[in-house]
PDB file of C-alpha atoms in Angstrom:
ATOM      1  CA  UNK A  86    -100.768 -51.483 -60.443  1.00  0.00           C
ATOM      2  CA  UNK A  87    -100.001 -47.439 -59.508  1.00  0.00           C
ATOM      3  CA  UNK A  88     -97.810 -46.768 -56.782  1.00  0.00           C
ATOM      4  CA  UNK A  89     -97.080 -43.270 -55.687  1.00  0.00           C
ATOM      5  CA  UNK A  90     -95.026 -41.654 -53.411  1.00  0.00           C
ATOM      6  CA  UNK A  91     -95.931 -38.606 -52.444  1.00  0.00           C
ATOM      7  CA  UNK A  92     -93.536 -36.265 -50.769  1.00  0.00           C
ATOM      8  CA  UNK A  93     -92.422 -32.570 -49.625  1.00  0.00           C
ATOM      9  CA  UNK A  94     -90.168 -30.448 -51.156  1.00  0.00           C
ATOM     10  CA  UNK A  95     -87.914 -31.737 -53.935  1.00  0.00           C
ATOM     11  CA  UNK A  96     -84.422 -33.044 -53.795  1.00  0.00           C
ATOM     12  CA  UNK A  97     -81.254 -31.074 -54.955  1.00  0.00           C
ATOM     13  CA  UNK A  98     -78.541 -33.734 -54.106  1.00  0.00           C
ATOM     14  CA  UNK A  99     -77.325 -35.884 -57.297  1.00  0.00           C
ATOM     15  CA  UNK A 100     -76.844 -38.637 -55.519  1.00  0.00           C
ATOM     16  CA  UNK A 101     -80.178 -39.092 -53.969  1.00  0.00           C
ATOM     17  CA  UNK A 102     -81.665 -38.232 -57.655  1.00  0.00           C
ATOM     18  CA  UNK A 103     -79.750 -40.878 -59.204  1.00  0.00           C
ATOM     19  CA  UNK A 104     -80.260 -43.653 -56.490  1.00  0.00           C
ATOM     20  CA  UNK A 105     -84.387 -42.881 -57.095  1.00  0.00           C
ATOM     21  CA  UNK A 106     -83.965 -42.626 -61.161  1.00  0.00           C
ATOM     22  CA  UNK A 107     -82.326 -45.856 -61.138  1.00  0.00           C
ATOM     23  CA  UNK A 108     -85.206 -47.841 -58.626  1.00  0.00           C
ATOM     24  CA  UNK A 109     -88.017 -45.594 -60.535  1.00  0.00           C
ATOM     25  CA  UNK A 110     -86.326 -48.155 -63.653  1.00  0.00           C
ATOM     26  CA  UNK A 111     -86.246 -50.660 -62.339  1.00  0.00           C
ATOM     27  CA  UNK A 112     -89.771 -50.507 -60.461  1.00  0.00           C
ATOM     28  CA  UNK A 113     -91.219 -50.095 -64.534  1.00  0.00           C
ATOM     29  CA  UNK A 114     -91.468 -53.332 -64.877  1.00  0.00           C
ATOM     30  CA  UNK A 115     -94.130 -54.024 -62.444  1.00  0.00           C
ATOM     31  CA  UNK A 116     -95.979 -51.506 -61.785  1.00  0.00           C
ATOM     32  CA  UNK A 117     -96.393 -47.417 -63.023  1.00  0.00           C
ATOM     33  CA  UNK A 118     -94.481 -45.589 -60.863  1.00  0.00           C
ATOM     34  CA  UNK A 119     -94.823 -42.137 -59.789  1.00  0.00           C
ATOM     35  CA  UNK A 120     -93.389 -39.236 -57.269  1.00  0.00           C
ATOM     36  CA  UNK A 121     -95.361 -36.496 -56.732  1.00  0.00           C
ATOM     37  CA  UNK A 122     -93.494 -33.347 -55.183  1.00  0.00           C
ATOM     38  CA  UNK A 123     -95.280 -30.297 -53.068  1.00  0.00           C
ATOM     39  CA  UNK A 124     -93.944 -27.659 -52.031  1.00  0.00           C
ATOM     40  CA  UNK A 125     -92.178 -27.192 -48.732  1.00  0.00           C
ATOM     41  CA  UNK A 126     -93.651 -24.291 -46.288  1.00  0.00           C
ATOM     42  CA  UNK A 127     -91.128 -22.043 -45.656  1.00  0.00           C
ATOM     43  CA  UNK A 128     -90.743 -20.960 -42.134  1.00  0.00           C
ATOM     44  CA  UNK A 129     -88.783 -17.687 -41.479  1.00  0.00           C
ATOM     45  CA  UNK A 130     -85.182 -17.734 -39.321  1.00  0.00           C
ATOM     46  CA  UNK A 131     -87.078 -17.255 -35.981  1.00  0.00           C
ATOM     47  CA  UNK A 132     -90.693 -18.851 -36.033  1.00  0.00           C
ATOM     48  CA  UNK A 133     -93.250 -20.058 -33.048  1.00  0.00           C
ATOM     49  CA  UNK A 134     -95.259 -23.506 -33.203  1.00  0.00           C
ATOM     50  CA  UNK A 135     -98.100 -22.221 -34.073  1.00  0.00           C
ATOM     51  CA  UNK A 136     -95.891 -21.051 -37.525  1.00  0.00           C
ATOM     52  CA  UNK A 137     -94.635 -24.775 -37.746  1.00  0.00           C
ATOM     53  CA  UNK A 138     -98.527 -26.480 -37.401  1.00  0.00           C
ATOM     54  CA  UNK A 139     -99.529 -23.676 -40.252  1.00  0.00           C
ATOM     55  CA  UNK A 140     -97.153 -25.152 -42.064  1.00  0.00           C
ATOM     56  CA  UNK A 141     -97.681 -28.327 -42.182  1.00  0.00           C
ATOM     57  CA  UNK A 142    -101.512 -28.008 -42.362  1.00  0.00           C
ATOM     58  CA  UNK A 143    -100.598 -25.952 -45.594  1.00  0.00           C
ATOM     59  CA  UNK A 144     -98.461 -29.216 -46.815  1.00  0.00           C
ATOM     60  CA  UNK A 145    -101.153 -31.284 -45.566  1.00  0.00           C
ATOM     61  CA  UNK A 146    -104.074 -30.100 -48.122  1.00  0.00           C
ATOM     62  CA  UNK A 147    -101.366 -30.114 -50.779  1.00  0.00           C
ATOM     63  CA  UNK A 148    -100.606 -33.786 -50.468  1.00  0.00           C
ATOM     64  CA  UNK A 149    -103.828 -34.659 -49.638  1.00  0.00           C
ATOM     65  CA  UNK A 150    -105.439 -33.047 -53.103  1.00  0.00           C
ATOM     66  CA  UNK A 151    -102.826 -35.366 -55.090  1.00  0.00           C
ATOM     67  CA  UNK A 152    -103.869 -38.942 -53.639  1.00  0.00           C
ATOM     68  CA  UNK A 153    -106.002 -40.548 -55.442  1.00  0.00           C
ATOM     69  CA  UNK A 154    -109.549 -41.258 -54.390  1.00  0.00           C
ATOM     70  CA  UNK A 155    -109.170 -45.089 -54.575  1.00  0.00           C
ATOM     71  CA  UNK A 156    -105.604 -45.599 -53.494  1.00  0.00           C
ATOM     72  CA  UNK A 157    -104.549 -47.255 -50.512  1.00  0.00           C
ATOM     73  CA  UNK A 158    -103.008 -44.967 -48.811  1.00  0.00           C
ATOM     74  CA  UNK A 159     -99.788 -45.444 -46.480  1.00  0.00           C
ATOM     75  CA  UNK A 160     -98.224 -42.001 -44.574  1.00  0.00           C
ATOM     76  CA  UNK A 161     -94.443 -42.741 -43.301  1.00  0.00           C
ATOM     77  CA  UNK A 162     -94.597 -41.693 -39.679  1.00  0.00           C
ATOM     78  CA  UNK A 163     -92.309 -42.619 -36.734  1.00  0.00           C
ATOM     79  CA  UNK A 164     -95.204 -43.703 -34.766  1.00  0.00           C
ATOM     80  CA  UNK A 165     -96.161 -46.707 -37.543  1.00  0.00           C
ATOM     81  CA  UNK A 166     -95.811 -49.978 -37.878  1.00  0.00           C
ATOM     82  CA  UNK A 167     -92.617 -51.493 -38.461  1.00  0.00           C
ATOM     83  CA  UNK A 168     -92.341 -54.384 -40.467  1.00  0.00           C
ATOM     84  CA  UNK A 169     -89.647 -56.096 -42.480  1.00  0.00           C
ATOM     85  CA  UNK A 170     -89.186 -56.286 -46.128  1.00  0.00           C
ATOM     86  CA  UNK A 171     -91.002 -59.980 -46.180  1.00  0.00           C
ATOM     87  CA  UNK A 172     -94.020 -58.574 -44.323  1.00  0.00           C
ATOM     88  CA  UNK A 173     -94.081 -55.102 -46.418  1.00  0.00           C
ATOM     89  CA  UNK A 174     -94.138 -57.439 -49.364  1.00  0.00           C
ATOM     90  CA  UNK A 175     -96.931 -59.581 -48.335  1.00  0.00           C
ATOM     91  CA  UNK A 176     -98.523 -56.394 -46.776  1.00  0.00           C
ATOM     92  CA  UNK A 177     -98.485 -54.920 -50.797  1.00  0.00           C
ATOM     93  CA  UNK A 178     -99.754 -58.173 -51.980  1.00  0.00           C
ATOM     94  CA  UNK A 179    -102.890 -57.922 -49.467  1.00  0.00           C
ATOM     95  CA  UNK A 180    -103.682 -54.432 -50.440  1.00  0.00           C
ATOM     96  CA  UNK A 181    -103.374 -55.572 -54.289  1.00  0.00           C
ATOM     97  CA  UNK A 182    -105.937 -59.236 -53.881  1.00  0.00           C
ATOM     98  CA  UNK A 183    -108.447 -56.723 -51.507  1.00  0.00           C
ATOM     99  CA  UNK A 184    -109.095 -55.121 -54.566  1.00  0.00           C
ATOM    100  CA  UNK A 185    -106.648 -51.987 -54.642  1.00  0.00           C
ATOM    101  CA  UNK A 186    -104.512 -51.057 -57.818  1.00  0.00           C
ATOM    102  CA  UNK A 187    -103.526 -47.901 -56.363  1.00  0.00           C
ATOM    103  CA  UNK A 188    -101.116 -47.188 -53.348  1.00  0.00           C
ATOM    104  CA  UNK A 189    -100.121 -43.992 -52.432  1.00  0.00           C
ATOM    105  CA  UNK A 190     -96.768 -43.419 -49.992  1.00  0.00           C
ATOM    106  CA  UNK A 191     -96.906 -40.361 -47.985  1.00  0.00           C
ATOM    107  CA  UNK A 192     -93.365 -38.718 -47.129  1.00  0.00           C
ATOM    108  CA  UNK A 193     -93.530 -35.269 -45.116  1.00  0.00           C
ATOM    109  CA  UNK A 194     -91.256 -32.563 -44.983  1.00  0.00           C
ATOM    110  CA  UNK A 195     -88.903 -31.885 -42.031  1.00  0.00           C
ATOM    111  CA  UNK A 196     -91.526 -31.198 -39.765  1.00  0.00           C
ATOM    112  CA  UNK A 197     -93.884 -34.479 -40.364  1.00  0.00           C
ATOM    113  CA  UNK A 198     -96.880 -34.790 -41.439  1.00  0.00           C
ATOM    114  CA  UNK A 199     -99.730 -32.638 -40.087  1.00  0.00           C
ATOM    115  CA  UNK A 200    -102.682 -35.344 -38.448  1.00  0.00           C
ATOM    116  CA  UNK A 201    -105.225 -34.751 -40.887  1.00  0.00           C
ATOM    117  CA  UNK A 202    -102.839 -37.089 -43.749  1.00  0.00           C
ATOM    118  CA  UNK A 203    -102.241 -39.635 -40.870  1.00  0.00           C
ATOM    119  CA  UNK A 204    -105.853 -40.016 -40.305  1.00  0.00           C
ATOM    120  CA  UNK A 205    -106.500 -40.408 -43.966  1.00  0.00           C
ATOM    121  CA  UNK A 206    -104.293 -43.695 -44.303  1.00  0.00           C
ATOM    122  CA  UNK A 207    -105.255 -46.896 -44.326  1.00  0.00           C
ATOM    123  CA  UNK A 208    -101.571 -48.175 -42.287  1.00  0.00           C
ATOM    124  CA  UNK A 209     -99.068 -45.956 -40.873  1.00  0.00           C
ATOM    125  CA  UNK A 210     -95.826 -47.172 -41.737  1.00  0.00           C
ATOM    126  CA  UNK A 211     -92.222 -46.537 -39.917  1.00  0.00           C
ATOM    127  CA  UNK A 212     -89.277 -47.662 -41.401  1.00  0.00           C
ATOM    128  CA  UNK A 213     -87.462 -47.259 -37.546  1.00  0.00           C
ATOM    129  CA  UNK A 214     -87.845 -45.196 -34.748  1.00  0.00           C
ATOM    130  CA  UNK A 215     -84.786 -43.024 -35.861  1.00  0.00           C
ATOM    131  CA  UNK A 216     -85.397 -39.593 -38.038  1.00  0.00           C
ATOM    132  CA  UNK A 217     -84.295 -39.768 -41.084  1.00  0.00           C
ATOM    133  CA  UNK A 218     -83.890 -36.844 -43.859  1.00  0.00           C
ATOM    134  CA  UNK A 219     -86.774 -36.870 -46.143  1.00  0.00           C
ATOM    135  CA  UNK A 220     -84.647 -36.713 -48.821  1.00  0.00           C
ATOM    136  CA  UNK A 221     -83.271 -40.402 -47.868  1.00  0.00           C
ATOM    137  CA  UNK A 222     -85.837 -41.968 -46.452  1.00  0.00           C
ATOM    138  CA  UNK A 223     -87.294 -41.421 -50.545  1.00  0.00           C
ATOM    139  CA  UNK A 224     -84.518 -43.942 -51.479  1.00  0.00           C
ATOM    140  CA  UNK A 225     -85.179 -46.062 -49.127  1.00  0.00           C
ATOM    141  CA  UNK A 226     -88.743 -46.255 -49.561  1.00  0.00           C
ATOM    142  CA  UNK A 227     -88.280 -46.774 -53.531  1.00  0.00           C
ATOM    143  CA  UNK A 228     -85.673 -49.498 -52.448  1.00  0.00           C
ATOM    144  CA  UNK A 229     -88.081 -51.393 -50.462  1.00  0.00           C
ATOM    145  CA  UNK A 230     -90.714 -50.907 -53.117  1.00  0.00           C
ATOM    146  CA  UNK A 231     -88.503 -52.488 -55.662  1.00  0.00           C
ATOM    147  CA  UNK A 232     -87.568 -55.331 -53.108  1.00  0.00           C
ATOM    148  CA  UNK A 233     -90.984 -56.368 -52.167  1.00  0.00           C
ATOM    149  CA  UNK A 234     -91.676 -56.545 -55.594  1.00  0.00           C
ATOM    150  CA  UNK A 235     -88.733 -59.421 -56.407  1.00  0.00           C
ATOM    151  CA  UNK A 236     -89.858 -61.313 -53.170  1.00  0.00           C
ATOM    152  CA  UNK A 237     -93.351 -61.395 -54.290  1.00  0.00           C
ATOM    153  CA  UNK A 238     -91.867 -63.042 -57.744  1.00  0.00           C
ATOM    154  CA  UNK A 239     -89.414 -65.049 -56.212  1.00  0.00           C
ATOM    155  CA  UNK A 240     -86.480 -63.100 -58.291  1.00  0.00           C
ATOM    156  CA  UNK A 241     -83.023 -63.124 -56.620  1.00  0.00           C
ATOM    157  CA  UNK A 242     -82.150 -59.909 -54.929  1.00  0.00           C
ATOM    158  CA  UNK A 243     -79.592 -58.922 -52.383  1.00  0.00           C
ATOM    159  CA  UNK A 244     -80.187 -59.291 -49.108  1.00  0.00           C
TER     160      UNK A 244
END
């Protein structure tokens, strides 16, 4: 199995980098595991809508030239479905028996993700109706990645 997580812009904090290094290790033995980084649009100090939908239209054919052609694909957007880690790890065990060994993860940048990459997945995932930093919501995506992974084996894992 492939998983990867694509996302906007990169992530400078330590503690974030550690927290995804350390589920990235963990997630290596079960499937490959990959995060895929594009750039961010910069938007200048003062800047219209119109700026902000160039912006993420630009993001939007960068992320959408790095998912694969055959991968399931799931964008993280407010307006998804909500589910709990039980149901995200039965949800990842569908995708896998329908014949899928790819899944690709869609994070956007500050802004969200531009239409075009919602349209193109296959479920539209939200983790809550809150906004959360794209930096975090990374951890917490690998974190529920790793966790559906030890309920679908039946491994002990916090809950």
């Amino acid at each position: 199995m492939n998983i990867d997580v694509v996302c906007v812009g990169n992530i400078k904090d330590k503690y974030f980098t550690d927290a995804i290094k350390e589920y990235q290790k963990r997630l290596g033995s079960y499937a490959n595991f990959n995060i895929i980084e594009v750039d961010e649009y910069k938007l200048p100090n003062k800047y219209s809508q119109a700026q902000v939908e160039e912006g993420m239209e630009k993001e939007a054919d960068a992320i959408l030239s790095k998912i694969n052609d055959r991968a399931y694909v799931i964008p993280l957007c407010i307006e998804g479905k909500q589910m709990d880690s039980e149901n995200f790890a039965e949800k990842i065990e569908k995708i896998t028996v329908g014949g899928y060994s790819d899944i690709c993860f869609i994070i956007g940048g500050s802004n969200g993700l531009h239409n075009k990459v919602k349209t193109k997945g296959q479920l539209k995932l939200s983790f809550s109706k809150m906004t959360f930093p794209h930096q975090l919501m990374r951890v917490v995506l690998v974190e529920q990645i790793y966790r559906a992974f030890r309920i679908l084996r039946n491994e002990p894992y916090h809950k």
